[in-house]
Tab-separated table of C-alpha atoms and ligand atoms in Angstrom:
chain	number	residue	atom	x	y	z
A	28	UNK	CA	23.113	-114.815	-43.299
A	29	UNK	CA	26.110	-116.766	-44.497
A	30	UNK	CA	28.778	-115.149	-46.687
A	31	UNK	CA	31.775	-117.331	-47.900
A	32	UNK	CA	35.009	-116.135	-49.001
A	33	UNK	CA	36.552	-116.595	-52.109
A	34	UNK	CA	40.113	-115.964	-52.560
A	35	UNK	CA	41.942	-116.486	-55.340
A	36	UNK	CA	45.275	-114.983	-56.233
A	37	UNK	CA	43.688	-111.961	-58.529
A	38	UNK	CA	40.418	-111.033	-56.235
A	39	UNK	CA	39.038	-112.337	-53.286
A	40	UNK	CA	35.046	-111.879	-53.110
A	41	UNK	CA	32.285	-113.314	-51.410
A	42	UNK	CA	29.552	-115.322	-52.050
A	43	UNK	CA	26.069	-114.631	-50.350
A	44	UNK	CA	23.310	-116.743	-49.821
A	45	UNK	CA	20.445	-114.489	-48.330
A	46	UNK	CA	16.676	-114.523	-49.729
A	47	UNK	CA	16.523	-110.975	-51.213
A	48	UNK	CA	20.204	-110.647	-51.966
A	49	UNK	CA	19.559	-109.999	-55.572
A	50	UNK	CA	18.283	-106.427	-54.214
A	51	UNK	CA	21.554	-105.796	-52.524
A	52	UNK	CA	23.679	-105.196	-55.946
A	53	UNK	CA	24.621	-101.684	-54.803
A	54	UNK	CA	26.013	-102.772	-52.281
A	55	UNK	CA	29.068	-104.306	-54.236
A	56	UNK	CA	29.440	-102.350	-56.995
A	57	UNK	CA	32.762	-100.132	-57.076
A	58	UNK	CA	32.734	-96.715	-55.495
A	59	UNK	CA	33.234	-95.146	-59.007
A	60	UNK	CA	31.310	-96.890	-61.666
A	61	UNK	CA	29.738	-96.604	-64.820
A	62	UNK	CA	26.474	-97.762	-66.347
A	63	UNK	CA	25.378	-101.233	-65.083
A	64	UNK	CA	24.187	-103.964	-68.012
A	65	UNK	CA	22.341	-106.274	-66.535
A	66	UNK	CA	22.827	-108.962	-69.234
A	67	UNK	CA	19.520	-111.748	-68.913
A	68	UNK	CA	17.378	-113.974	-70.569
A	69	UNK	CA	13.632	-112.549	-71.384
A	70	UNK	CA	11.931	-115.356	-69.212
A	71	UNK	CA	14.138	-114.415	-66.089
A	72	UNK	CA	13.479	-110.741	-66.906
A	73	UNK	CA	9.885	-111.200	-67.124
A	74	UNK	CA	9.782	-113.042	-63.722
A	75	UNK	CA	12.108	-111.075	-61.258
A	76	UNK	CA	12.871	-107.799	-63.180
A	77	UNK	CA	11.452	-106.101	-59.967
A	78	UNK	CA	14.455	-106.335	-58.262
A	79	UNK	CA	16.421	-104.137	-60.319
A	80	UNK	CA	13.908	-101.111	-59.429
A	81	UNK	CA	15.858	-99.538	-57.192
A	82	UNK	CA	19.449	-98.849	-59.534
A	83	UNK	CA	19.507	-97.341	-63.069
A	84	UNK	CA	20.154	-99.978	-65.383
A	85	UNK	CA	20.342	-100.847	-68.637
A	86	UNK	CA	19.285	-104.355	-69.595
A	87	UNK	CA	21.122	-106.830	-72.332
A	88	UNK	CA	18.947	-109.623	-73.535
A	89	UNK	CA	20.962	-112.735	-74.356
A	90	UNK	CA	18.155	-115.352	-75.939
A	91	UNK	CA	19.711	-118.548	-73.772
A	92	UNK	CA	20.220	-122.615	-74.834
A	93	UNK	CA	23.405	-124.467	-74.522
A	94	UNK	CA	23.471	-123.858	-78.684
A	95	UNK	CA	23.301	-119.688	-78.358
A	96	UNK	CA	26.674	-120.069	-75.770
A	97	UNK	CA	29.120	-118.970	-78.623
A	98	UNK	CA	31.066	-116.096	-79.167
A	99	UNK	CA	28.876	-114.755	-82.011
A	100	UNK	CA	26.387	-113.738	-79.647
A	101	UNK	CA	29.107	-112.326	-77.074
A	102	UNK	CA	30.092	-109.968	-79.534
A	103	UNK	CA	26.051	-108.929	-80.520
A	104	UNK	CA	26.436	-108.452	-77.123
A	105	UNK	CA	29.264	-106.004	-76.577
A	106	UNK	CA	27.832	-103.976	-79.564
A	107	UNK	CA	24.720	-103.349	-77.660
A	108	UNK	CA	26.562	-101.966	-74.780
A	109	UNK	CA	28.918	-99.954	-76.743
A	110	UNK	CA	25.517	-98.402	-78.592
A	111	UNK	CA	23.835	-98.384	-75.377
A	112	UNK	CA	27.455	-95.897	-73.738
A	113	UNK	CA	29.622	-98.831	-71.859
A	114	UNK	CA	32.725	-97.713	-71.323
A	115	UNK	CA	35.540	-99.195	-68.937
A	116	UNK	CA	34.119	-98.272	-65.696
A	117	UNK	CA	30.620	-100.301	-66.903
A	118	UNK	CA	29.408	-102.823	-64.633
A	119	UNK	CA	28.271	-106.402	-66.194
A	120	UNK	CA	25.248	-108.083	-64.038
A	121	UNK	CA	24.715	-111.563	-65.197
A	122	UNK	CA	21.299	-112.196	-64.304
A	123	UNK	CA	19.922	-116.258	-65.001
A	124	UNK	CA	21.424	-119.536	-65.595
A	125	UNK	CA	24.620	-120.697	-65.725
A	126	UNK	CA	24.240	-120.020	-69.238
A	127	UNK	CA	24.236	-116.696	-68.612
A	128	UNK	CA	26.591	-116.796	-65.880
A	129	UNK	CA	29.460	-118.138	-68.143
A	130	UNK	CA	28.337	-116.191	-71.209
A	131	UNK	CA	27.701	-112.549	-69.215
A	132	UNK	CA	30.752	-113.343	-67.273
A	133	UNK	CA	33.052	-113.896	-70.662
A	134	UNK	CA	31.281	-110.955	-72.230
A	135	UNK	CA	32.549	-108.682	-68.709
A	136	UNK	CA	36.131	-110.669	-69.553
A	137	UNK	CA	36.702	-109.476	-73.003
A	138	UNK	CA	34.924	-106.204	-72.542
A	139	UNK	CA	37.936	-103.534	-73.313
A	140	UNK	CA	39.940	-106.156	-72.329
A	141	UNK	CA	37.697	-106.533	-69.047
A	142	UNK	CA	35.556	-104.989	-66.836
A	143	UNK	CA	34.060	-106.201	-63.266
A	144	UNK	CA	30.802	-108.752	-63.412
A	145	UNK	CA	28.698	-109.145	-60.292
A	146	UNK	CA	27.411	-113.073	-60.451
A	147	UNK	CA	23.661	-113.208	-59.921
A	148	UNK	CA	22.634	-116.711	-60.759
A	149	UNK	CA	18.619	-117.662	-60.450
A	150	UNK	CA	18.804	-121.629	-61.217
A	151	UNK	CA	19.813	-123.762	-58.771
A	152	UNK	CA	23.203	-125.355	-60.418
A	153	UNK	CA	24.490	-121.451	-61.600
A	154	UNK	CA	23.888	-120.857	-57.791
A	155	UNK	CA	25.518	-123.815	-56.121
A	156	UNK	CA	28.131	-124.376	-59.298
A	157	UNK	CA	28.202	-121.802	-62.278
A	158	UNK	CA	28.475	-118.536	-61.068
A	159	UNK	CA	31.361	-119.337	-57.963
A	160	UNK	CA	34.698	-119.769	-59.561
A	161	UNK	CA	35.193	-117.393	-61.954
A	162	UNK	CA	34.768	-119.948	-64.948
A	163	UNK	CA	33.259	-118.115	-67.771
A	164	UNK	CA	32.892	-119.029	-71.490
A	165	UNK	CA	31.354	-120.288	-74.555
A	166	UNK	CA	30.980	-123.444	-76.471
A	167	UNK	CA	32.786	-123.788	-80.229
A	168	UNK	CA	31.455	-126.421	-82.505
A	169	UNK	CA	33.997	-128.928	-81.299
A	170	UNK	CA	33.007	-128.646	-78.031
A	171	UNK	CA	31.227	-127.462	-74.908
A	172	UNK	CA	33.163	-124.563	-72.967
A	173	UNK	CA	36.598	-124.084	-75.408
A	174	UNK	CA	37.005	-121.031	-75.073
A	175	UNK	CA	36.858	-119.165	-71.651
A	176	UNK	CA	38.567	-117.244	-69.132
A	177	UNK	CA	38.586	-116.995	-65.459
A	178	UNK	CA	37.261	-113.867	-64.757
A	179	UNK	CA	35.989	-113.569	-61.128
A	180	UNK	CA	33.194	-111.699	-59.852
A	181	UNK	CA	32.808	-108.793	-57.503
A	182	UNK	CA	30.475	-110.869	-55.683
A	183	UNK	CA	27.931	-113.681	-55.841
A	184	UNK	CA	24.481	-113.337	-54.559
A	185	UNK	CA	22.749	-116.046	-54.481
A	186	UNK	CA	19.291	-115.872	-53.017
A	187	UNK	CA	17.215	-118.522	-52.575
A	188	UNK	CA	14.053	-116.167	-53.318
A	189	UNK	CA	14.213	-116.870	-57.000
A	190	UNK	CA	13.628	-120.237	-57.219
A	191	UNK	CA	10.572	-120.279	-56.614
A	192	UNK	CA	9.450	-119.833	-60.390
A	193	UNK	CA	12.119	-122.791	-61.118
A	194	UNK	CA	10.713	-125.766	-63.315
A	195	UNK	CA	10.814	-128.946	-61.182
A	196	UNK	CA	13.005	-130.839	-63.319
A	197	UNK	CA	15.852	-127.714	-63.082
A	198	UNK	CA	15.774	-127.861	-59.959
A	199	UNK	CA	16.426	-131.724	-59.516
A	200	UNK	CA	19.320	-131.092	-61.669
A	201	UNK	CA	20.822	-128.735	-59.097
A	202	UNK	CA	20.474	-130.954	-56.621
A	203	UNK	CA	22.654	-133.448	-58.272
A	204	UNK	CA	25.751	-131.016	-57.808
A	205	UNK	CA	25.078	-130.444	-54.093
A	206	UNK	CA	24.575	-134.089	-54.007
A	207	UNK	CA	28.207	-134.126	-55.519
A	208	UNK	CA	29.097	-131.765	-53.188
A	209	UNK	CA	27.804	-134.470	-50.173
A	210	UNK	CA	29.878	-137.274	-51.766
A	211	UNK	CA	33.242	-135.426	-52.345
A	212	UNK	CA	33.601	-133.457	-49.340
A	213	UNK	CA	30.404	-133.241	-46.974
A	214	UNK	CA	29.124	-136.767	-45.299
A	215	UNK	CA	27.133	-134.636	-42.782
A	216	UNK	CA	25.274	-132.787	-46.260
A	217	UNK	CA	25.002	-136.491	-47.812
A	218	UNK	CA	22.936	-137.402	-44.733
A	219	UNK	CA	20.844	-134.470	-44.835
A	220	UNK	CA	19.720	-134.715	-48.298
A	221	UNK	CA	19.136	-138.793	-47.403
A	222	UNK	CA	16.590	-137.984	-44.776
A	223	UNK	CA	15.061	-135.253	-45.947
A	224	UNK	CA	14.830	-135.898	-49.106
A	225	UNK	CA	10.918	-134.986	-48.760
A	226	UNK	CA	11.562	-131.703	-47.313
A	227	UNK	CA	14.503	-130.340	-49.832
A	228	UNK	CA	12.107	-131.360	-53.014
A	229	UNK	CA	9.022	-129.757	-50.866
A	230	UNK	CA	11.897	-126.733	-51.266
A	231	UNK	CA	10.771	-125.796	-47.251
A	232	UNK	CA	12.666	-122.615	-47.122
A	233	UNK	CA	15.370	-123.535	-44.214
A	234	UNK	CA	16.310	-126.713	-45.503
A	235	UNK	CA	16.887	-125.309	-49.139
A	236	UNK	CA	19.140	-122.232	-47.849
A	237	UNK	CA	21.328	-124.784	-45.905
A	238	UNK	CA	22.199	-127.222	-48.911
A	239	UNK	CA	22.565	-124.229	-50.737
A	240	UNK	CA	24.748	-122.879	-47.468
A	241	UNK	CA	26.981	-125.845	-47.748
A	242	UNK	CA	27.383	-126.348	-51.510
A	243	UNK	CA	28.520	-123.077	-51.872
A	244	UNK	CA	31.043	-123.093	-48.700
A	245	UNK	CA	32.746	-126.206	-50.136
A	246	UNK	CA	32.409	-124.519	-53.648
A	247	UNK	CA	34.370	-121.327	-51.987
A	248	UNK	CA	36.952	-123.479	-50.410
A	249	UNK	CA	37.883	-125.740	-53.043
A	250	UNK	CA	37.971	-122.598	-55.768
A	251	UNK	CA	40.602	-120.718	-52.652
A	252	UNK	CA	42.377	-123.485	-52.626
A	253	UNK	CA	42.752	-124.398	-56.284
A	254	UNK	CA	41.628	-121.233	-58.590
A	255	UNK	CA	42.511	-123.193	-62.188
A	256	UNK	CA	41.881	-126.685	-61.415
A	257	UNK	CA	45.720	-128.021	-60.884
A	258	UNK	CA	44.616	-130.259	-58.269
A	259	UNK	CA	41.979	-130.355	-55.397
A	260	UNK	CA	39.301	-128.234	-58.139
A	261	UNK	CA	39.288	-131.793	-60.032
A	262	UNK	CA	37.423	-133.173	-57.105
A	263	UNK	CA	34.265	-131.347	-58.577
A	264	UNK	CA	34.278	-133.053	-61.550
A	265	UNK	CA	32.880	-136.099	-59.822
A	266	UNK	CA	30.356	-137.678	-62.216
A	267	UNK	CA	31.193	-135.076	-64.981
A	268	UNK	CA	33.539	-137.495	-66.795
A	269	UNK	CA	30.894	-139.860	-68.104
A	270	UNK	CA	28.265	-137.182	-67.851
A	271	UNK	CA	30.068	-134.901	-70.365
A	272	UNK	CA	30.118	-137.471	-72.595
A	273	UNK	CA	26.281	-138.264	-71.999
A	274	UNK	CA	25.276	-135.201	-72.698
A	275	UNK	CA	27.341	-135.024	-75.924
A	276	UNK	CA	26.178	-138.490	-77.320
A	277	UNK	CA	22.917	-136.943	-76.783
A	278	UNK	CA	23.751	-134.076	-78.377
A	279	UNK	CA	22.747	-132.157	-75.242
A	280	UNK	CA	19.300	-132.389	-76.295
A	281	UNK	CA	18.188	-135.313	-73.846
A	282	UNK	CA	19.721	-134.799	-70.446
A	283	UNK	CA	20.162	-130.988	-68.216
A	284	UNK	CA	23.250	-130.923	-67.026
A	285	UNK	CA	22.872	-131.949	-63.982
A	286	UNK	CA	21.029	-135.307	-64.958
A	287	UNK	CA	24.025	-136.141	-66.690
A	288	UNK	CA	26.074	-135.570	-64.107
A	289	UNK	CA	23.935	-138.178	-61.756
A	290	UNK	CA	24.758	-140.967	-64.699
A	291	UNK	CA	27.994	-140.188	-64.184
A	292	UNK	CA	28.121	-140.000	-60.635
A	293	UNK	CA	26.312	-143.681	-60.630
A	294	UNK	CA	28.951	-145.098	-63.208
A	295	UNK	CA	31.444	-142.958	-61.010
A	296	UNK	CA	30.213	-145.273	-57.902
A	297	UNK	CA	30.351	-148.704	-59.759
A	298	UNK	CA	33.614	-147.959	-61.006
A	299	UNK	CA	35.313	-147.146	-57.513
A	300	UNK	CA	33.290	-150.131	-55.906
A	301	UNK	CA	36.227	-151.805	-57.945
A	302	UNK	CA	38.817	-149.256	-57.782
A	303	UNK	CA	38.898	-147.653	-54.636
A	304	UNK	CA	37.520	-150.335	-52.259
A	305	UNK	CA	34.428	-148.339	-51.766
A	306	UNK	CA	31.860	-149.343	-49.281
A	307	UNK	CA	29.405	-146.944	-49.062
A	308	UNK	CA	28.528	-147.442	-52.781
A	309	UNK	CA	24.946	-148.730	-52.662
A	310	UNK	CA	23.718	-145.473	-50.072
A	311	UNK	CA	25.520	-142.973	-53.146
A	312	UNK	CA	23.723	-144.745	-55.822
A	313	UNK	CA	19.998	-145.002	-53.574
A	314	UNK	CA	20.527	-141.429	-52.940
A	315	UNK	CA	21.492	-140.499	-56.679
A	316	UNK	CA	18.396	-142.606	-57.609
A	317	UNK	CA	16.185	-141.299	-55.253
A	318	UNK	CA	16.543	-137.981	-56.789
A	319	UNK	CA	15.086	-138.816	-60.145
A	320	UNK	CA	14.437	-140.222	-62.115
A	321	UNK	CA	16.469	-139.033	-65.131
A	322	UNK	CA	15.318	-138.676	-68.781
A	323	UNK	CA	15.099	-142.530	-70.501
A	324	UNK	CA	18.463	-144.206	-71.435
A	325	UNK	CA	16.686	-146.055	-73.746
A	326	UNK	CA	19.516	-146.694	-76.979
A	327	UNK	CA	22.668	-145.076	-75.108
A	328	UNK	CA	25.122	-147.358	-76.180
A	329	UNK	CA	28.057	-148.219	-73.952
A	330	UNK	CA	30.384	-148.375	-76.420
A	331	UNK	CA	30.083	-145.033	-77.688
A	332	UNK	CA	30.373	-143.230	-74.247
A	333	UNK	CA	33.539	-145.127	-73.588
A	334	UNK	CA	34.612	-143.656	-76.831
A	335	UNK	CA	33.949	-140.068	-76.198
A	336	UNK	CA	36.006	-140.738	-72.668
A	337	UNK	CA	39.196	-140.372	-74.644
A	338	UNK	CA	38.113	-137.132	-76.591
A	339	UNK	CA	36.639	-135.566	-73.058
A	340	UNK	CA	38.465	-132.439	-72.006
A	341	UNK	CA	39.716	-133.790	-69.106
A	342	UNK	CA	41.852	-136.012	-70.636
A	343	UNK	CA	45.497	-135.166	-69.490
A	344	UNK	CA	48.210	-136.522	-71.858
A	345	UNK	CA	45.852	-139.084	-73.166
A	346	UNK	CA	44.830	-140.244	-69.736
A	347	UNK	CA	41.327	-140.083	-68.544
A	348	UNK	CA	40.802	-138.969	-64.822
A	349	UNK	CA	38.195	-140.063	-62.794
A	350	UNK	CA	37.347	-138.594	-59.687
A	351	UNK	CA	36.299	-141.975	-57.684
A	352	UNK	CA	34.726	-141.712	-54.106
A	353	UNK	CA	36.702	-143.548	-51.405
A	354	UNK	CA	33.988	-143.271	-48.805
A	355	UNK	CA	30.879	-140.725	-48.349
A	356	UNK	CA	33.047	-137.229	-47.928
A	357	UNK	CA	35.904	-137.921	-49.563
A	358	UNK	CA	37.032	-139.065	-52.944
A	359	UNK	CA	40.495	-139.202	-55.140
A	360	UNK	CA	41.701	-138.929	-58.718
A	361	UNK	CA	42.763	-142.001	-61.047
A	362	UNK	CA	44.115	-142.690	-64.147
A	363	UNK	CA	44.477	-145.775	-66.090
A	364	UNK	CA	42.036	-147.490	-65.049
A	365	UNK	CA	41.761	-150.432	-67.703
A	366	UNK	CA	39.141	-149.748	-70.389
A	367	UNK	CA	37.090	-152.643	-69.937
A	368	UNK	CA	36.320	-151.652	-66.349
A	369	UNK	CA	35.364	-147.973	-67.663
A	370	UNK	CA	32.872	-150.412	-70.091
A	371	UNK	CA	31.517	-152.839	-67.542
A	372	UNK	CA	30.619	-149.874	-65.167
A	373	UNK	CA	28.514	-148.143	-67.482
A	374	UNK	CA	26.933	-151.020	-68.920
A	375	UNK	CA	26.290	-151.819	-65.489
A	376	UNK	CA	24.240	-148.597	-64.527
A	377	UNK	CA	23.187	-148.607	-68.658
A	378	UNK	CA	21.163	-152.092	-67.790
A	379	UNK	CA	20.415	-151.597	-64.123
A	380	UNK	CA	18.103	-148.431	-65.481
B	9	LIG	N1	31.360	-121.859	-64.969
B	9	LIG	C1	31.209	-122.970	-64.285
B	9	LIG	O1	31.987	-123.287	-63.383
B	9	LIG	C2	30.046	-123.861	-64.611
B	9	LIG	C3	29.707	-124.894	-63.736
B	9	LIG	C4	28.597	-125.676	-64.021
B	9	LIG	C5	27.838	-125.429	-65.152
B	9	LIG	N2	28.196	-124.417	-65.993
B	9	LIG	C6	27.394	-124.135	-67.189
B	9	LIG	O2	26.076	-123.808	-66.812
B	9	LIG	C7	25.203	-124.095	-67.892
B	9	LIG	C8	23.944	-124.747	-67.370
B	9	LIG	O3	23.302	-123.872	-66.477
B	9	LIG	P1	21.791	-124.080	-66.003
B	9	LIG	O4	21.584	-125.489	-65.667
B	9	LIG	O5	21.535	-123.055	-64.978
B	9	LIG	O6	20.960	-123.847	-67.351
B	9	LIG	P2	20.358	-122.531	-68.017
B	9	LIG	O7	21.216	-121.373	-67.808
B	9	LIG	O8	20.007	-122.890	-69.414
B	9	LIG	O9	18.983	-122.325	-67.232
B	9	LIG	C9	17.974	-123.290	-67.368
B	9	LIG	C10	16.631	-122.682	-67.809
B	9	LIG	O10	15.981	-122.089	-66.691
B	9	LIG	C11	15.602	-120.749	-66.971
B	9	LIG	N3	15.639	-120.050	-65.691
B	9	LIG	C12	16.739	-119.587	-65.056
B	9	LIG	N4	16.410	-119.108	-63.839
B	9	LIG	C13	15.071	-119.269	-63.705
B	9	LIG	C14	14.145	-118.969	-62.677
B	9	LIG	N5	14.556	-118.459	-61.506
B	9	LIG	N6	12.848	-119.259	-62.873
B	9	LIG	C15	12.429	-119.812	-64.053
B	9	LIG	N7	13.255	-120.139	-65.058
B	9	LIG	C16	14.568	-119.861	-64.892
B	9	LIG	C17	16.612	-120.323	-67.998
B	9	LIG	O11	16.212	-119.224	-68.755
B	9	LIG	C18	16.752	-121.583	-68.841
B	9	LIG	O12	15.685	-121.698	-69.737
B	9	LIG	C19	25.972	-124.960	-68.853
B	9	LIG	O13	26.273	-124.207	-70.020
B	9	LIG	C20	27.238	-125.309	-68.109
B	9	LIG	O14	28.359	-125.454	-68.962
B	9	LIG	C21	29.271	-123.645	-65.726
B	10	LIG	ZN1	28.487	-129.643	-63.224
């Protein structure tokens, strides 16, 4: 089954995608090691616990939402292991979301000033996105993410296995990033979720574990080529300009992830129709579309999104970056672009629905 490599100055590591992977944890763990904490969330636990049977384990519950991502419960956290006999050789197993990718993965970061994590991510986007990279962190009340550290795994198993108890509307989210992943890098991917669009949302087994495949190879080779984002990593931020600042206007209450992300990937499109030259711009935004549909936009006011540009994280120097496709497979970074065409493009996908 495939296996992509991840190297990155510190550690290199791979990245599995096998159904039944998540069974395979001893296989990556150091030859001297401690106690493992397998830090979850209780509705993952209750669904796939099983799969821990076969190692001694002890279990840390974090209680998951986008609003419980803060340091406060990293450190709850670290007190449990430290009651529970963690030492330096411990072993942190972030089991769930992305949420608990990036929070179990900043706990295993900070822990006695670090100690190894083993990525195990059970939604969709943590398996395609989250937990390959070595991003970890937590939000602060100014913002989402703002204080992290890269911390990368001793491996990443992704198996496909556990999505089956995946809500619907999670798992369209994923598939936003690996459409993403089509757009920026992967024409032959775009095509494949085009026509078979019935089969990947049927989830038929070998169609899933190929996007999955693919995602995570161009995931692994951006990441080895660009570990902190100084250049080609910015490619995977297609769509996430706008869409950070979607899901912040709606006080990332209305919109996963992910659905932001395909906002932001339409306004993305509109935008480089009159930036780049871009002529593939009405298959992107059929695909995008096809997909969904997203929550309402109903009272998301242009104005304020183009606001919230200048305050996004991404902002270098008090430039915004977008990450523009120049044709399916392949996109590029600009900056100043002229507000007024940032406003027109999202009032443009704002009214078009
Ligand atoms: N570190 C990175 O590079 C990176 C990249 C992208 C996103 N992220 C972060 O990831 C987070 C979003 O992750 P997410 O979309 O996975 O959300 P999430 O972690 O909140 O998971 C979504 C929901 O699904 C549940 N769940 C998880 N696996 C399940 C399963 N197999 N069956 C049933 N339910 C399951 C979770 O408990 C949760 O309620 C954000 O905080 C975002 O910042 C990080
Ligand atoms: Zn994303």
């Amino acid at each position: 089954m495939p296996s992509f490599r991840v190297e990155t100055p510190g550690r290199s590591y791979d990245a599995i995608v096998e159904r039944g992977a998540v069974r395979r944890i001893s296989d990556f763990l150091p030859a001297k090691h401690g106690k493992i904490f397998v830090v979850t969330t209780p509705d993952v636990w209750d669904l796939h616990r099983g799969a821990f049977a076969q190692i001694p384990h002890n279990v840390i519950f974090f209680p998951g939402g986008e609003s419980k991502k803060r340091l406060a419960e990293v450190e709850a956290m670290a007190e449990q292991m430290l009651a529970a006999g963690a030492d330096r050789s411990s072993v942190v197993v972030a089991f769930g979301g992305g949420i608990v990718n990036d929070t179990g993965g900043f706990l295993a970061a900070i822990f006695m000033r670090g100690i190894p994590v083993i990525q195990v991510p059970t939604t969709l986007l943590a398996q395609v996105d989250a937990a390959v990279g070595g991003k970890t962190g937590v939000n602060l009340v100014s913002g989402k993410n703002l204080l992290g550290s890269f911390h990368q795994p001793l491996a990443v198993l992704i198996d496909a296995d556990v999505l089956s108890t995946l809500p619907e509307r999670e798992y369209r989210a994923g598939l936003y990033e690996i459409i993403k992943c089509g757009v920026i890098r992967d024409a032959n991917l775009f095509s494949l979720l085009d026509e078979g669009i019935a089969a990947v949302l049927a989830k038929e087994p070998a169609v899933v574990e190929q996007i999955i495949a693919t995602a995570v190879r161009i995931k692994a080779e951006v990441v080895s080529a660009d570990e902190r984002e100084g250049g080609l990593r910015r490619i995977l931020n297609f769509g996430h300009t706008v869409g950070h600042a979607l899901e912040a206007e709606t006080q990332y209450s209305r919109f996963l992830h992910g659905e932001a992300v395909a906002f932001g990937m339409r306004v993305a499109t509109v935008l480089a129709e009159r930036v780049t030259d871009l002529k593939d711009a009405a298959d992107i935004d059929r695909v995008i579309v096809n997909y969904g549909p997203i929550p309402s936009l109903n009272g998301v006011r242009a104005n304020n999104l183009a606001k919230r540009l200048a305050s996004d994280k991404k902002t270098i120097q008090g430039n915004v970056h977008f990450v523009l496709p120049v044709k399916i497979g392949e996109v590029t970074v600009v900056s100043g672009i002229d507000d007024r065409v940032v406003l027109e493009s999202i009032e443009a996908v704002l009214s078009g629905g």
